[in-house]
C-alpha positions as a LaTeX table, in Angstrom:
\begin{tabular}{lrrr}
\hline
Residue & $x$ (\AA) & $y$ (\AA) & $z$ (\AA) \\
\hline
Met1 & $-21.69$ & 22.03 & $-91.35$ \\
Ser2 & $-22.19$ & 18.77 & $-89.10$ \\
Lys3 & $-20.19$ & 15.85 & $-89.76$ \\
Thr4 & $-21.72$ & 12.52 & $-90.06$ \\
Pro5 & $-20.14$ & 9.82 & $-87.76$ \\
His6 & $-18.60$ & 7.98 & $-90.84$ \\
Leu7 & $-16.37$ & 11.12 & $-91.60$ \\
Leu8 & $-14.93$ & 11.47 & $-88.19$ \\
Pro9 & $-11.58$ & 10.02 & $-87.13$ \\
Glu10 & $-11.82$ & 6.49 & $-85.37$ \\
Ser11 & $-10.59$ & 7.96 & $-81.98$ \\
Trp12 & $-13.61$ & 10.77 & $-82.27$ \\
Gln13 & $-16.13$ & 8.14 & $-83.04$ \\
Ala14 & $-15.16$ & 6.11 & $-80.06$ \\
Asn15 & $-15.31$ & 9.24 & $-77.75$ \\
Gln16 & $-18.75$ & 9.90 & $-79.23$ \\
Lys17 & $-19.86$ & 6.27 & $-78.40$ \\
Ala18 & $-18.66$ & 6.70 & $-74.77$ \\
Ala19 & $-20.22$ & 10.10 & $-74.39$ \\
Lys20 & $-23.58$ & 8.30 & $-74.95$ \\
Ala21 & $-23.06$ & 5.81 & $-72.25$ \\
Thr22 & $-25.08$ & 6.70 & $-69.20$ \\
Gln23 & $-23.86$ & 5.94 & $-65.63$ \\
Val24 & $-26.52$ & 3.82 & $-63.60$ \\
Ala25 & $-26.50$ & 3.88 & $-59.66$ \\
Phe26 & $-28.08$ & 1.05 & $-57.75$ \\
Asp27 & $-29.37$ & 1.26 & $-54.22$ \\
Leu28 & $-28.62$ & $-1.90$ & $-52.71$ \\
Asp29 & $-28.68$ & $-3.29$ & $-49.17$ \\
Glu30 & $-25.38$ & $-2.82$ & $-47.75$ \\
Arg31 & $-24.44$ & $-6.62$ & $-47.52$ \\
Phe32 & $-25.18$ & $-6.93$ & $-51.31$ \\
Gln33 & $-22.96$ & $-3.99$ & $-51.91$ \\
Tyr34 & $-20.20$ & $-5.49$ & $-49.83$ \\
Ser35 & $-20.54$ & $-8.96$ & $-51.68$ \\
Ile36 & $-19.86$ & $-7.18$ & $-54.86$ \\
Arg37 & $-17.36$ & $-4.96$ & $-53.87$ \\
Lys38 & $-15.48$ & $-8.10$ & $-52.14$ \\
Ala39 & $-15.71$ & $-9.83$ & $-55.31$ \\
Ala40 & $-14.37$ & $-7.08$ & $-57.20$ \\
Leu41 & $-11.46$ & $-6.81$ & $-55.04$ \\
Asp42 & $-10.96$ & $-10.65$ & $-54.95$ \\
Ala43 & $-10.84$ & $-10.52$ & $-58.69$ \\
Gly44 & $-8.60$ & $-7.49$ & $-59.02$ \\
Val45 & $-11.35$ & $-5.43$ & $-60.87$ \\
Ser46 & $-13.42$ & $-2.32$ & $-60.14$ \\
Pro47 & $-16.77$ & $-2.75$ & $-58.71$ \\
Ser48 & $-18.14$ & $-1.39$ & $-61.95$ \\
Asp49 & $-16.25$ & $-4.31$ & $-63.97$ \\
Gln50 & $-17.68$ & $-6.68$ & $-61.38$ \\
Ile51 & $-21.07$ & $-5.73$ & $-62.28$ \\
Arg52 & $-20.44$ & $-5.75$ & $-65.82$ \\
Thr53 & $-19.25$ & $-9.36$ & $-65.31$ \\
Ile54 & $-22.09$ & $-10.44$ & $-63.23$ \\
Leu55 & $-24.38$ & $-9.11$ & $-65.96$ \\
Gly56 & $-22.70$ & $-10.80$ & $-68.80$ \\
Leu57 & $-21.48$ & $-7.73$ & $-70.48$ \\
Pro58 & $-18.02$ & $-7.24$ & $-71.97$ \\
Val59 & $-15.32$ & $-5.69$ & $-69.71$ \\
Ser60 & $-12.46$ & $-3.50$ & $-70.99$ \\
Thr61 & $-9.22$ & $-5.11$ & $-71.18$ \\
Arg62 & $-7.18$ & $-2.15$ & $-70.94$ \\
Pro63 & $-4.70$ & $-1.95$ & $-68.05$ \\
Lys64 & $-5.89$ & 0.02 & $-65.31$ \\
Arg65 & $-3.97$ & 2.03 & $-62.95$ \\
Pro66 & $-4.72$ & 0.74 & $-59.50$ \\
Arg67 & $-5.09$ & 3.60 & $-57.11$ \\
Leu68 & $-7.11$ & 4.67 & $-53.93$ \\
Thr69 & $-8.59$ & 8.13 & $-54.01$ \\
Val70 & $-9.70$ & 10.37 & $-51.14$ \\
Ser71 & $-11.05$ & 14.01 & $-51.44$ \\
Leu72 & $-9.24$ & 16.38 & $-49.25$ \\
Ser73 & $-10.31$ & 20.04 & $-48.33$ \\
Asp74 & $-8.09$ & 23.00 & $-47.30$ \\
Ala75 & $-9.30$ & 22.34 & $-43.75$ \\
Asp76 & $-7.91$ & 18.76 & $-44.49$ \\
Tyr77 & $-4.71$ & 19.84 & $-45.63$ \\
Ala78 & $-4.48$ & 22.21 & $-42.74$ \\
Ala79 & $-5.14$ & 19.38 & $-40.15$ \\
Leu80 & $-2.66$ & 17.02 & $-41.91$ \\
Ala81 & 0.12 & 19.70 & $-42.04$ \\
Glu82 & $-0.36$ & 20.25 & $-38.38$ \\
Lys83 & $-0.13$ & 16.39 & $-37.92$ \\
Tyr84 & 2.75 & 16.03 & $-40.02$ \\
Asn85 & 4.56 & 19.44 & $-38.75$ \\
Leu86 & 4.45 & 20.91 & $-42.11$ \\
Pro87 & 3.04 & 24.12 & $-43.73$ \\
Pro88 & $-0.29$ & 23.71 & $-45.15$ \\
Asp89 & 0.82 & 24.85 & $-48.55$ \\
Ala90 & 3.16 & 21.86 & $-48.81$ \\
Gln91 & 0.61 & 19.80 & $-50.46$ \\
Leu92 & 3.08 & 17.39 & $-52.17$ \\
Glu93 & 4.81 & 16.68 & $-48.87$ \\
Ile94 & 1.74 & 16.17 & $-47.16$ \\
Lys95 & 0.62 & 13.61 & $-49.76$ \\
Arg96 & 3.94 & 11.90 & $-49.37$ \\
Gln97 & 3.52 & 11.60 & $-45.75$ \\
Val98 & 0.02 & 10.31 & $-46.05$ \\
Leu99 & 1.26 & 7.57 & $-48.57$ \\
Asp100 & 3.80 & 6.54 & $-46.19$ \\
Glu101 & 1.19 & 6.31 & $-43.42$ \\
Leu102 & $-1.06$ & 4.25 & $-45.55$ \\
Ile103 & 1.61 & 1.95 & $-46.39$ \\
Arg104 & 2.40 & 1.61 & $-42.70$ \\
Phe105 & $-1.02$ & 0.80 & $-42.19$ \\
Ala106 & $-1.37$ & $-1.84$ & $-44.72$ \\
Ala107 & 1.90 & $-3.60$ & $-43.58$ \\
Glu108 & 0.51 & $-3.97$ & $-40.22$ \\
Asp109 & $-2.54$ & $-5.93$ & $-41.62$ \\
\hline
\end{tabular}
């Protein structure tokens, strides 16, 4: 028996609506991408939110956790472990060392 949307809890209805959203990618010249990314950085928003602003679409006002991400493979962890003189399975300590290095890099700027 399928439930109709009006019988679902509100949180489920919101999730159902979000599931219907489709991510759209744009292949733009590098200088246009840079301009949009820089505007987003200057405004303290994500590039996606910057695009929504440019298009006049609503932007979520919920606070976002600012973070940088990078994908690290097992080989990357092994290389970083050697760099920091740590065992390759000490991923938490490797992450701490990477964080310290990123902070030092940013402090030099």
